[in-house]
Amino acid sequence: MSALTGGPPPSATVYVRNLEEHIKIPQLKEALTELFSEYGEIIDIVAKTNLKAKGQAFIVFDSIESAQKAIEEVQGFELFDKPMQLAFARTRSDASVKRTGDEDEFESHKRRRLAEKDKKKAAEAAEEQKRLKRAAPGVVPDVNARPAKATRGAGLKSTNAGAAAVIPDEYLPPNKILFVQNLPEEYDIDALTAIFGRFEGFREVRLVPGRRGIAFIEYETETGAISAKENTAGMALGDGSQVMKVTYQRQ
């Protein structure tokens, strides 16, 4: 019962951890389905193979009551010789929102989830940079080394490791302005407006004087910027040989 008090609020999704990591995903899902289907209708089971998600799964039921009953009765049950630890999931699953809400609510849920994911990645990257900086305290600069070229444009900061711990572009937290790179030289404001102007809250495209191939796209809110980034990152432009890179502006 401890999993039901002091944790996340009740939902229809059960978070399962301490699963055997060496079991293949199809076999794991089959075992989880057989075990948990006794407590209610299962809408979805999410289990991933990436390192951070190993040993974990999410069981999405059709009701909170089914999820609660499963937590109460399966808590500590050994699956593949490991006692499972169960709790309500901290956030609603995509499958649950899609089932109970309309398309707009589902899209809003997805944007919030992706934004949280980006923020988490940014925090982890910043922490890793701090750790690396602490691990190498007294680095003696090479006086013969050539100085880094100042090739950054407006809104970009130095990536000189000696200046500060810098978060990689891909892990920057969401904000209202996107930084777009690797654009074909012939792409102007009109061409970029045609791509980015269809997303909610679009404000303007800003090119950087003297710098080709990059631009800043501004939205009224983070929501529009998040949606635009998720739908345009990696888009092939021109003759298809140039892949557009879209990240959030470095603050």
XYZ file of N, CA and C in Angstrom:
753
model
N 0.810 -1.216 0.000
C 0.000 0.000 0.000
C 0.840 1.261 0.000
N 2.118 1.150 0.352
C 2.964 2.341 0.439
C 3.122 3.026 -0.897
N 2.984 2.237 -1.998
C 3.126 2.836 -3.316
C 1.977 3.783 -3.631
N 0.873 3.665 -2.858
C -0.285 4.495 -3.145
C -0.307 5.772 -2.333
N 0.559 5.890 -1.343
C 0.576 7.090 -0.508
C 1.906 7.800 -0.639
N 1.850 9.096 -0.755
C 3.081 9.876 -0.840
C 3.741 9.853 -2.201
N 3.121 9.185 -3.196
C 3.679 9.126 -4.539
C 2.855 9.949 -5.501
N 2.989 9.678 -6.813
C 2.198 10.395 -7.816
C 0.713 10.147 -7.616
N -0.153 11.055 -8.089
C -1.598 10.858 -7.943
C -2.059 9.662 -8.770
N -3.162 9.028 -8.367
C -3.662 7.859 -9.093
C -3.917 8.159 -10.569
N -3.563 7.209 -11.416
C -3.833 7.309 -12.850
C -4.042 5.899 -13.374
N -4.334 5.793 -14.647
C -4.583 4.475 -15.228
C -3.293 3.797 -15.687
N -2.149 4.447 -15.457
C -0.869 3.894 -15.903
C -0.006 3.485 -14.716
N 0.485 2.257 -14.749
C 1.334 1.716 -13.693
C 2.796 1.712 -14.156
N 3.653 2.260 -13.309
C 5.097 2.258 -13.581
C 5.708 1.052 -12.874
N 6.422 0.218 -13.628
C 7.039 -0.990 -13.082
C 8.554 -0.886 -13.230
N 9.279 -1.123 -12.134
C 10.738 -1.102 -12.208
C 11.314 -2.359 -11.562
N 12.646 -2.474 -11.658
C 13.373 -3.640 -11.159
C 13.027 -4.905 -11.944
N 12.811 -4.724 -13.252
C 12.565 -5.865 -14.125
C 13.903 -6.443 -14.600
N 13.909 -7.701 -14.950
C 15.117 -8.344 -15.461
C 15.516 -7.695 -16.794
N 16.732 -7.130 -16.845
C 17.161 -6.349 -18.004
C 17.581 -7.190 -19.203
N 17.868 -8.468 -18.984
C 18.391 -9.292 -20.076
C 17.306 -10.037 -20.842
N 16.050 -9.856 -20.429
C 14.935 -10.479 -21.144
C 14.597 -9.625 -22.368
N 14.395 -10.267 -23.510
C 14.056 -9.525 -24.721
C 12.669 -8.888 -24.575
N 12.504 -7.706 -25.195
C 11.277 -6.918 -25.047
C 10.008 -7.703 -25.405
N 9.962 -8.416 -26.527
C 8.729 -9.163 -26.835
C 8.377 -10.184 -25.748
N 9.390 -10.862 -25.222
C 9.158 -11.855 -24.164
C 8.700 -11.173 -22.875
N 9.304 -10.013 -22.572
C 8.926 -9.261 -21.377
C 7.483 -8.782 -21.478
N 7.110 -8.223 -22.629
C 5.747 -7.731 -22.816
C 4.729 -8.863 -22.704
N 5.083 -10.006 -23.242
C 4.180 -11.156 -23.177
C 3.943 -11.576 -21.725
N 5.036 -11.593 -20.929
C 4.912 -11.981 -19.522
C 4.105 -10.945 -18.741
N 4.343 -9.663 -19.007
C 3.617 -8.598 -18.317
C 2.131 -8.625 -18.682
N 1.853 -8.875 -19.950
C 0.453 -8.948 -20.398
C -0.278 -10.081 -19.690
N 0.363 -11.230 -19.640
C -0.256 -12.397 -18.998
C -0.523 -12.135 -17.510
N 0.424 -11.455 -16.850
C 0.293 -11.197 -15.421
C -0.739 -10.112 -15.120
N -0.668 -8.984 -15.845
C -1.497 -7.826 -15.490
C -2.892 -7.842 -16.103
N -3.118 -8.634 -17.133
C -4.446 -8.657 -17.766
C -5.513 -9.194 -16.812
N -5.074 -9.820 -15.745
C -6.002 -10.333 -14.734
C -6.712 -9.197 -13.992
N -6.122 -7.989 -14.020
C -6.649 -6.884 -13.214
C -7.472 -5.878 -14.017
N -7.555 -6.065 -15.334
C -8.344 -5.155 -16.151
C -7.870 -5.162 -17.592
N -8.562 -4.389 -18.417
C -8.188 -4.319 -19.835
C -6.916 -3.488 -20.001
N -5.928 -4.044 -20.689
C -4.663 -3.347 -20.931
C -4.743 -2.631 -22.277
N -4.517 -1.321 -22.263
C -4.554 -0.512 -23.485
C -3.202 -0.550 -24.191
N -2.134 -0.537 -23.407
C -0.795 -0.489 -23.996
C 0.241 -0.911 -22.955
N 1.355 -1.448 -23.425
C 2.511 -1.726 -22.571
C 3.729 -1.104 -23.247
N 4.419 -0.234 -22.517
C 5.595 0.449 -23.058
C 6.835 -0.049 -22.329
N 7.762 -0.626 -23.093
C 9.052 -1.079 -22.546
C 10.089 -0.822 -23.620
N 11.194 -0.169 -23.252
C 12.198 0.225 -24.240
C 13.541 -0.444 -23.971
N 14.381 -0.431 -25.019
C 15.673 -1.121 -24.919
C 16.835 -0.188 -24.598
N 16.602 1.151 -24.653
C 17.738 2.043 -24.390
C 18.193 1.912 -22.936
N 19.456 2.250 -22.698
C 20.121 1.977 -21.430
C 19.365 2.529 -20.226
N 18.908 3.798 -20.303
C 18.248 4.429 -19.159
C 16.884 3.826 -18.857
N 16.235 3.259 -19.879
C 14.886 2.730 -19.691
C 14.871 1.229 -19.403
N 16.035 0.603 -19.410
C 16.075 -0.843 -19.166
C 15.570 -1.163 -17.763
N 14.921 -2.323 -17.649
C 14.417 -2.741 -16.338
C 13.165 -2.008 -15.917
N 12.538 -1.280 -16.852
C 11.338 -0.509 -16.531
C 10.260 -0.762 -17.585
N 9.022 -0.552 -17.198
C 7.908 -0.669 -18.142
C 6.723 0.140 -17.629
N 5.828 0.467 -18.530
C 4.590 1.164 -18.182
C 3.414 0.318 -18.669
N 2.482 0.029 -17.768
C 1.288 -0.738 -18.100
C 0.106 0.226 -18.105
N -0.517 0.408 -19.249
C -1.638 1.346 -19.371
C -2.953 0.575 -19.335
N -3.724 0.785 -18.263
C -5.031 0.144 -18.112
C -6.137 1.054 -18.647
N -7.349 0.492 -18.718
C -8.485 1.292 -19.169
C -9.126 2.080 -18.041
N -8.673 1.848 -16.792
C -9.260 2.580 -15.664
C -8.263 2.696 -14.512
N -8.471 3.726 -13.678
C -7.630 3.921 -12.498
C -7.820 2.766 -11.521
N -9.051 2.268 -11.426
C -9.334 1.179 -10.490
C -8.512 -0.062 -10.811
N -8.393 -0.381 -12.088
C -7.599 -1.548 -12.496
C -6.129 -1.349 -12.136
N -5.628 -0.129 -12.394
C -4.227 0.170 -12.084
C -3.972 0.058 -10.587
N -4.884 0.584 -9.787
C -4.728 0.553 -8.333
C -4.730 -0.884 -7.808
N -5.646 -1.679 -8.330
C -5.733 -3.075 -7.901
C -4.457 -3.833 -8.258
N -3.918 -3.556 -9.448
C -2.686 -4.216 -9.882
C -1.522 -3.858 -8.965
N -1.414 -2.574 -8.611
C -0.326 -2.139 -7.727
C -0.434 -2.826 -6.368
N -1.637 -2.864 -5.842
C -1.843 -3.448 -4.517
C -1.506 -4.942 -4.488
N -1.872 -5.661 -5.549
C -1.752 -7.114 -5.516
C -0.465 -7.661 -6.140
N 0.177 -6.870 -7.019
C 1.380 -7.374 -7.694
C 2.663 -6.817 -7.064
N 2.528 -5.811 -6.205
C 3.700 -5.198 -5.558
C 4.599 -6.274 -4.936
N 5.873 -6.316 -5.377
C 6.826 -7.268 -4.821
C 6.795 -8.647 -5.459
N 5.864 -8.866 -6.386
C 5.777 -10.170 -7.059
C 7.035 -10.392 -7.893
N 7.586 -11.594 -7.834
C 8.825 -11.893 -8.564
C 8.521 -12.316 -9.997
N 9.117 -11.590 -10.927
C 9.017 -11.917 -12.339
C 10.435 -12.142 -12.850
N 10.706 -13.299 -13.399
C 12.059 -13.679 -13.805
C 13.027 -13.535 -12.629
N 12.556 -13.978 -11.454
C 13.357 -14.027 -10.225
C 13.736 -12.665 -9.664
N 13.019 -11.609 -10.064
C 13.272 -10.279 -9.502
C 11.955 -9.689 -9.000
N 11.923 -9.186 -7.734
C 10.691 -8.605 -7.201
C 10.379 -7.259 -7.859
N 9.213 -7.142 -8.455
C 8.831 -5.904 -9.140
C 8.443 -4.815 -8.139
N 8.767 -3.580 -8.493
C 8.386 -2.419 -7.690
C 7.409 -1.588 -8.524
N 6.218 -1.368 -7.993
C 5.147 -0.722 -8.745
C 4.713 0.597 -8.120
N 4.298 1.518 -8.964
C 3.749 2.801 -8.517
C 2.931 3.383 -9.660
N 2.094 4.370 -9.340
C 1.410 5.083 -10.411
C 2.440 5.877 -11.208
N 2.270 5.950 -12.528
C 3.165 6.742 -13.367
C 2.997 8.222 -13.039
N 4.076 8.984 -13.181
C 4.031 10.419 -12.848
C 3.230 11.228 -13.868
N 3.171 10.749 -15.093
C 2.420 11.464 -16.129
C 1.489 10.493 -16.854
N 0.451 11.044 -17.477
C -0.462 10.199 -18.250
C 0.224 9.709 -19.512
N -0.074 8.499 -19.907
C 0.533 7.924 -21.105
C -0.129 8.487 -22.359
N 0.592 8.422 -23.488
C 0.016 8.851 -24.763
C -1.256 8.061 -25.070
N -1.193 6.740 -24.838
C -2.342 5.883 -25.157
C -3.567 6.271 -24.335
N -3.346 6.614 -23.061
C -4.445 6.985 -22.177
C -5.082 8.305 -22.613
N -4.247 9.293 -22.936
C -4.765 10.600 -23.365
C -5.499 10.469 -24.694
N -4.935 9.683 -25.608
C -5.555 9.507 -26.926
C -6.913 8.843 -26.803
N -7.050 7.977 -25.817
C -8.295 7.227 -25.626
C -9.386 8.082 -24.992
N -8.992 8.966 -24.058
C -9.994 9.721 -23.298
C -10.192 11.157 -23.773
N -9.234 11.693 -24.532
C -9.342 13.094 -24.955
C -9.513 13.220 -26.456
N -9.646 14.473 -26.922
C -9.757 14.709 -28.358
C -8.370 14.935 -28.954
N -8.325 15.203 -30.250
C -7.051 15.340 -30.959
C -6.246 16.520 -30.437
N -6.923 17.641 -30.125
C -6.221 18.824 -29.620
C -5.570 18.539 -28.263
N -6.293 17.835 -27.391
C -5.746 17.505 -26.072
C -4.541 16.577 -26.207
N -4.635 15.628 -27.148
C -3.534 14.688 -27.370
C -2.294 15.419 -27.874
N -2.481 16.336 -28.836
C -1.337 17.093 -29.375
C -0.720 17.967 -28.291
N -1.565 18.584 -27.453
C -1.069 19.417 -26.352
C -0.280 18.575 -25.358
N -0.791 17.376 -25.062
C -0.092 16.448 -24.149
C 1.269 16.072 -24.721
N 1.309 15.771 -26.021
C 2.575 15.380 -26.647
C 3.596 16.510 -26.596
N 3.133 17.735 -26.844
C 4.051 18.884 -26.816
C 4.626 19.082 -25.417
N 3.762 18.955 -24.389
C 4.242 19.104 -23.008
C 5.265 18.017 -22.667
N 4.971 16.787 -23.110
C 5.876 15.672 -22.814
C 7.231 15.881 -23.496
N 7.201 16.318 -24.745
C 8.452 16.549 -25.472
C 9.244 17.698 -24.859
N 8.515 18.732 -24.399
C 9.195 19.861 -23.754
C 9.872 19.410 -22.467
N 9.175 18.587 -21.681
C 9.767 18.072 -20.445
C 10.983 17.203 -20.755
N 10.885 16.440 -21.814
C 12.001 15.582 -22.222
C 13.211 16.426 -22.604
N 12.970 17.508 -23.361
C 14.065 18.400 -23.752
C 14.704 19.052 -22.531
N 13.861 19.499 -21.579
C 14.386 20.138 -20.371
C 15.221 19.164 -19.553
N 14.759 17.923 -19.481
C 15.485 16.905 -18.724
C 16.844 16.629 -19.372
N 16.853 16.527 -20.695
C 18.116 16.306 -21.417
C 19.080 17.466 -21.187
N 18.533 18.686 -21.209
C 19.363 19.868 -21.001
C 19.989 19.863 -19.614
N 19.190 19.519 -18.613
C 19.695 19.476 -17.237
C 20.763 18.408 -17.087
N 20.546 17.245 -17.711
C 21.521 16.159 -17.635
C 22.820 16.546 -18.332
N 22.697 17.211 -19.482
C 23.891 17.636 -20.212
C 24.689 18.679 -19.421
N 23.969 19.606 -18.782
C 24.636 20.627 -17.976
C 25.365 19.992 -16.792
N 24.714 18.999 -16.184
C 25.324 18.310 -15.042
C 26.576 17.557 -15.469
N 26.515 16.951 -16.655
C 27.675 16.208 -17.173
C 28.835 17.157 -17.465
N 28.520 18.337 -18.018
C 29.555 19.333 -18.291
C 30.230 19.778 -16.998
N 29.425 19.985 -15.949
C 29.984 20.383 -14.646
C 30.883 19.287 -14.092
N 30.437 18.038 -14.250
C 31.213 16.910 -13.743
C 32.561 16.807 -14.453
N 32.540 16.997 -15.780
C 33.784 16.931 -16.550
C 34.728 18.074 -16.173
N 34.129 19.235 -15.904
C 34.940 20.391 -15.533
C 35.608 20.179 -14.178
N 34.857 19.567 -13.239
C 35.435 19.276 -11.920
C 36.511 18.201 -11.999
N 36.327 17.270 -12.946
C 37.263 16.145 -13.063
C 38.605 16.579 -13.630
N 38.629 17.722 -14.324
C 39.897 18.172 -14.904
C 40.208 19.591 -14.473
N 40.528 19.826 -13.195
C 40.739 21.179 -12.668
C 41.994 21.874 -13.138
N 42.935 22.028 -13.272
C 44.201 22.575 -13.586
C 44.696 22.259 -14.950
N 43.846 22.378 -15.980
C 44.306 22.103 -17.338
C 45.161 23.274 -17.800
N 46.414 22.961 -18.195
C 47.342 24.008 -18.613
C 47.140 24.288 -20.087
N 46.833 25.521 -20.461
C 46.599 25.821 -21.871
C 47.871 25.680 -22.695
N 47.741 25.230 -23.910
C 48.870 25.071 -24.826
C 49.127 26.412 -25.493
N 50.262 27.012 -25.177
C 50.551 28.354 -25.706
C 50.761 28.326 -27.207
N 51.050 27.141 -27.771
C 51.277 27.041 -29.209
C 49.976 26.745 -29.980
N 48.908 26.503 -29.202
C 47.651 26.158 -29.856
C 47.078 27.385 -30.562
N 46.454 27.154 -31.706
C 45.853 28.254 -32.461
C 44.554 28.677 -31.789
N 44.283 29.968 -31.712
C 43.031 30.417 -31.085
C 41.829 29.973 -31.906
N 40.718 29.732 -31.208
C 39.492 29.320 -31.894
C 38.981 30.475 -32.730
N 38.499 30.164 -33.921
C 37.959 31.207 -34.795
C 36.611 31.678 -34.263
N 36.388 32.957 -34.319
C 35.119 33.521 -33.840
C 34.104 33.455 -34.978
N 33.487 32.294 -35.165
C 32.559 32.099 -36.285
C 31.108 32.165 -35.853
N 30.849 32.475 -34.596
C 29.472 32.461 -34.139
C 28.727 33.721 -34.565
N 27.420 33.573 -34.745
C 26.588 34.690 -35.151
C 25.797 35.219 -33.973
N 24.865 36.114 -34.261
C 24.048 36.707 -33.201
C 23.272 35.623 -32.476
N 23.282 35.679 -31.163
C 22.538 34.719 -30.373
C 23.300 33.460 -30.059
N 24.503 33.307 -30.603
C 25.308 32.120 -30.352
C 26.435 32.465 -29.402
N 26.734 31.532 -28.530
C 27.797 31.770 -27.564
C 28.980 30.861 -27.841
N 30.120 31.242 -27.326
C 31.330 30.474 -27.546
C 31.209 29.072 -26.994
N 31.787 28.099 -27.736
C 31.824 26.720 -27.249
C 33.210 26.392 -26.720
N 33.987 27.427 -26.396
C 35.305 27.239 -25.819
C 35.146 26.624 -24.430
N 35.668 25.396 -24.255
C 35.485 24.686 -22.986
C 36.098 25.437 -21.816
N 37.099 26.260 -22.097
C 37.743 26.988 -21.012
C 36.908 28.139 -20.511
N 35.953 28.587 -21.325
C 35.140 29.735 -20.941
C 34.014 29.334 -19.992
N 33.325 28.256 -20.321
C 32.218 27.806 -19.470
C 31.757 26.443 -19.949
N 31.053 25.744 -19.081
C 30.484 24.462 -19.466
C 29.295 24.748 -20.369
N 29.344 24.276 -21.629
C 28.327 24.611 -22.601
C 27.471 23.386 -22.925
N 26.174 23.564 -22.866
C 25.238 22.491 -23.191
C 25.199 22.316 -24.704
N 25.289 21.084 -25.213
C 25.181 20.866 -26.657
C 23.858 21.409 -27.192
N 23.860 21.879 -28.444
C 22.668 22.473 -29.043
C 21.438 21.582 -28.921
N 21.640 20.263 -29.108
C 20.512 19.332 -29.124
C 19.800 19.249 -27.781
N 20.475 19.647 -26.688
C 19.899 19.489 -25.353
C 19.480 20.811 -24.722
N 19.448 21.871 -25.509
C 19.038 23.168 -24.964
C 17.555 23.126 -24.576
N 17.193 23.772 -23.455
C 15.784 23.766 -23.031
C 14.924 24.586 -23.985
N 13.642 24.249 -24.093
C 12.737 24.954 -25.013
C 12.621 26.432 -24.689
N 12.513 27.243 -25.725
C 12.141 28.650 -25.578
C 11.431 29.080 -26.853
N 11.099 30.363 -26.964
C 10.244 30.820 -28.065
C 10.975 31.002 -29.392
N 12.306 30.900 -29.377
C 13.075 31.163 -30.590
C 13.858 29.925 -31.019
N 13.729 29.574 -32.296
C 14.454 28.444 -32.865
C 15.679 28.943 -33.622
N 16.744 28.172 -33.579
C 17.953 28.459 -34.342
C 18.038 27.405 -35.445
N 18.021 27.865 -36.690
C 17.999 26.956 -37.840
C 19.327 27.036 -38.582
N 19.910 25.868 -38.864
C 21.213 25.806 -39.524
C 21.161 24.912 -40.761
N 22.221 25.010 -41.559
C 22.406 24.178 -42.755
C 21.334 24.435 -43.807
N 21.004 25.716 -43.979
C 20.015 26.097 -44.977
C 20.685 26.304 -46.342
N 20.012 25.972 -47.452
C 20.547 26.283 -48.778
C 20.719 27.793 -48.925
N 21.718 28.234 -49.644
C 22.017 29.666 -49.757
C 20.852 30.470 -50.329
N 20.046 29.823 -51.203
C 18.964 30.573 -51.845
C 17.735 30.733 -50.971
N 17.715 30.118 -49.774
C 16.548 30.215 -48.897
C 16.495 31.592 -48.228
N 15.415 32.331 -48.510
C 15.249 33.673 -47.948
C 14.105 33.678 -46.929
N 13.698 34.859 -46.487
C 12.643 34.982 -45.490
C 11.334 34.346 -45.966
N 10.985 34.561 -47.241
C 9.734 34.003 -47.764
C 9.746 32.477 -47.742
N 10.867 31.892 -48.151
C 10.967 30.429 -48.182
C 10.852 29.847 -46.780
N 11.488 30.478 -45.797
C 11.442 29.989 -44.420
C 10.072 30.241 -43.782
N 9.435 31.359 -44.158
C 8.095 31.639 -43.648
C 7.107 30.578 -44.143
N 7.301 30.104 -45.377
C 6.431 29.061 -45.925
C 6.541 27.777 -45.114
N 7.739 27.513 -44.553
C 7.953 26.293 -43.763
C 7.466 26.470 -42.334
N 7.868 27.582 -41.700
C 7.619 27.746 -40.261
C 6.345 28.536 -39.938
N 5.794 29.248 -40.921
C 4.632 30.088 -40.669
C 3.349 29.316 -40.415
N 3.355 28.012 -40.671
C 2.127 27.221 -40.481
C 1.937 26.754 -39.050
N 2.913 27.040 -38.185
C 2.796 26.582 -36.801
C 2.265 27.709 -35.901
N 1.543 27.301 -34.877
C 0.834 28.222 -33.981
C 1.735 29.317 -33.395
N 1.280 30.565 -33.481
C 1.981 31.673 -32.843
C 3.219 32.163 -33.575
N 3.338 31.850 -34.874
C 4.502 32.302 -35.645
C 4.583 33.826 -35.656
N 5.787 34.370 -35.427
C 5.965 35.824 -35.421
C 6.828 36.299 -36.589
N 8.066 35.781 -36.677
C 8.929 36.285 -37.743
C 10.135 35.378 -37.982
N 10.747 35.601 -39.145
C 12.027 34.975 -39.499
C 13.082 36.057 -39.475
N 14.215 35.771 -38.826
C 15.314 36.746 -38.802
C 16.570 36.108 -39.387
N 17.058 36.687 -40.456
C 18.313 36.234 -41.033
C 19.467 36.964 -40.359
N 20.660 36.403 -40.439
C 21.835 37.013 -39.808
C 22.675 37.674 -40.896
N 22.814 39.012 -40.848
C 23.592 39.710 -41.869
C 25.009 39.144 -41.985
N 25.415 38.863 -43.215
C 26.776 38.373 -43.436
C 26.952 36.884 -43.175
N 25.901 36.228 -42.740
C 25.995 34.785 -42.457
C 24.929 34.033 -43.247
N 25.336 33.229 -44.183
C 24.380 32.448 -44.962
C 24.166 31.087 -44.314
N 23.003 30.529 -44.576
C 22.745 29.168 -44.110
C 22.180 29.059 -42.718
N 21.957 30.206 -42.029
C 21.382 30.147 -40.687
C 20.283 31.209 -40.548
N 19.385 30.981 -39.594
C 18.305 31.944 -39.344
C 17.714 31.680 -37.965
N 16.972 32.675 -37.470
C 16.246 32.532 -36.212
C 14.753 32.646 -36.511
N 13.967 31.755 -35.919
C 12.515 31.749 -36.116
C 11.867 32.011 -34.763
N 11.062 33.066 -34.676
C 10.465 33.419 -33.385
C 8.974 33.128 -33.362
N 8.505 32.608 -32.205
C 7.086 32.331 -31.976
C 6.618 33.109 -30.753
N 5.318 33.239 -30.602
C 4.759 33.973 -29.465
C 4.918 33.200 -28.161
N 4.894 31.875 -28.240
C 5.013 31.040 -27.043
C 5.932 29.852 -27.331
N 6.356 29.192 -26.255
C 7.168 27.978 -26.397
C 6.406 26.887 -27.142
N 5.085 26.850 -26.958
C 4.269 25.793 -27.564
C 4.441 25.753 -29.073
N 4.388 26.918 -29.705
C 4.566 26.978 -31.150
C 5.963 26.560 -31.571
N 6.961 27.000 -30.812
C 8.344 26.654 -31.136
C 8.587 25.150 -30.999
N 8.017 24.558 -29.956
C 8.171 23.113 -29.738
C 7.558 22.334 -30.897
N 6.348 22.720 -31.281
C 5.658 22.040 -32.380
C 6.442 22.173 -33.685
N 6.948 23.379 -33.957
C 7.715 23.613 -35.188
C 8.993 22.790 -35.195
N 9.697 22.767 -34.073
C 10.961 22.016 -33.997
C 10.723 20.532 -34.241
N 9.694 19.983 -33.583
C 9.434 18.544 -33.695
C 9.037 18.148 -35.114
N 8.438 19.081 -35.860
C 7.932 18.751 -37.197
C 8.870 19.138 -38.339
N 9.922 19.909 -38.042
C 10.802 20.354 -39.134
C 12.247 19.891 -38.982
N 12.676 19.506 -37.775
C 14.064 19.074 -37.577
C 14.365 17.882 -38.478
N 15.467 17.986 -39.210
C 15.865 16.894 -40.098
C 15.211 16.942 -41.470
N 14.465 18.011 -41.752
C 13.799 18.138 -43.057
C 14.839 18.332 -44.163
N 14.662 17.617 -45.271
C 15.569 17.751 -46.413
C 15.138 18.955 -47.251
N 16.089 19.809 -47.594
C 15.785 21.026 -48.345
C 16.519 21.039 -49.681
N 16.131 22.021 -50.522
C 16.797 22.162 -51.809
C 16.587 20.935 -52.673
N 17.683 20.351 -53.135
C 17.582 19.145 -53.968
C 17.518 17.879 -53.116
N 17.351 18.074 -51.797
C 17.251 16.935 -50.897
C 18.561 16.533 -50.254
N 19.645 17.223 -50.642
C 20.970 16.854 -50.126
C 21.321 17.579 -48.824
N 20.591 18.673 -48.504
C 20.858 19.423 -47.283
C 19.772 19.156 -46.240
N 20.206 18.692 -45.077
C 19.268 18.385 -43.998
C 19.273 19.534 -42.997
N 18.133 20.148 -42.797
C 18.023 21.307 -41.914
C 18.154 20.892 -40.448
N 18.985 21.609 -39.716
C 19.141 21.377 -38.282
C 18.348 22.446 -37.530
N 17.463 22.018 -36.635
C 16.618 22.952 -35.867
C 16.802 22.699 -34.381
N 17.261 23.722 -33.675
C 17.418 23.630 -32.220
C 16.824 24.892 -31.593
N 16.772 24.929 -30.258
C 16.322 26.139 -29.582
C 17.479 27.125 -29.506
N 17.170 28.429 -29.511
C 18.218 29.435 -29.399
C 18.897 29.318 -28.051
N 20.204 29.477 -28.058
C 20.964 29.476 -26.808
C 20.705 30.779 -26.078
N 20.277 30.691 -24.819
C 19.921 31.896 -24.036
C 21.166 32.526 -23.412
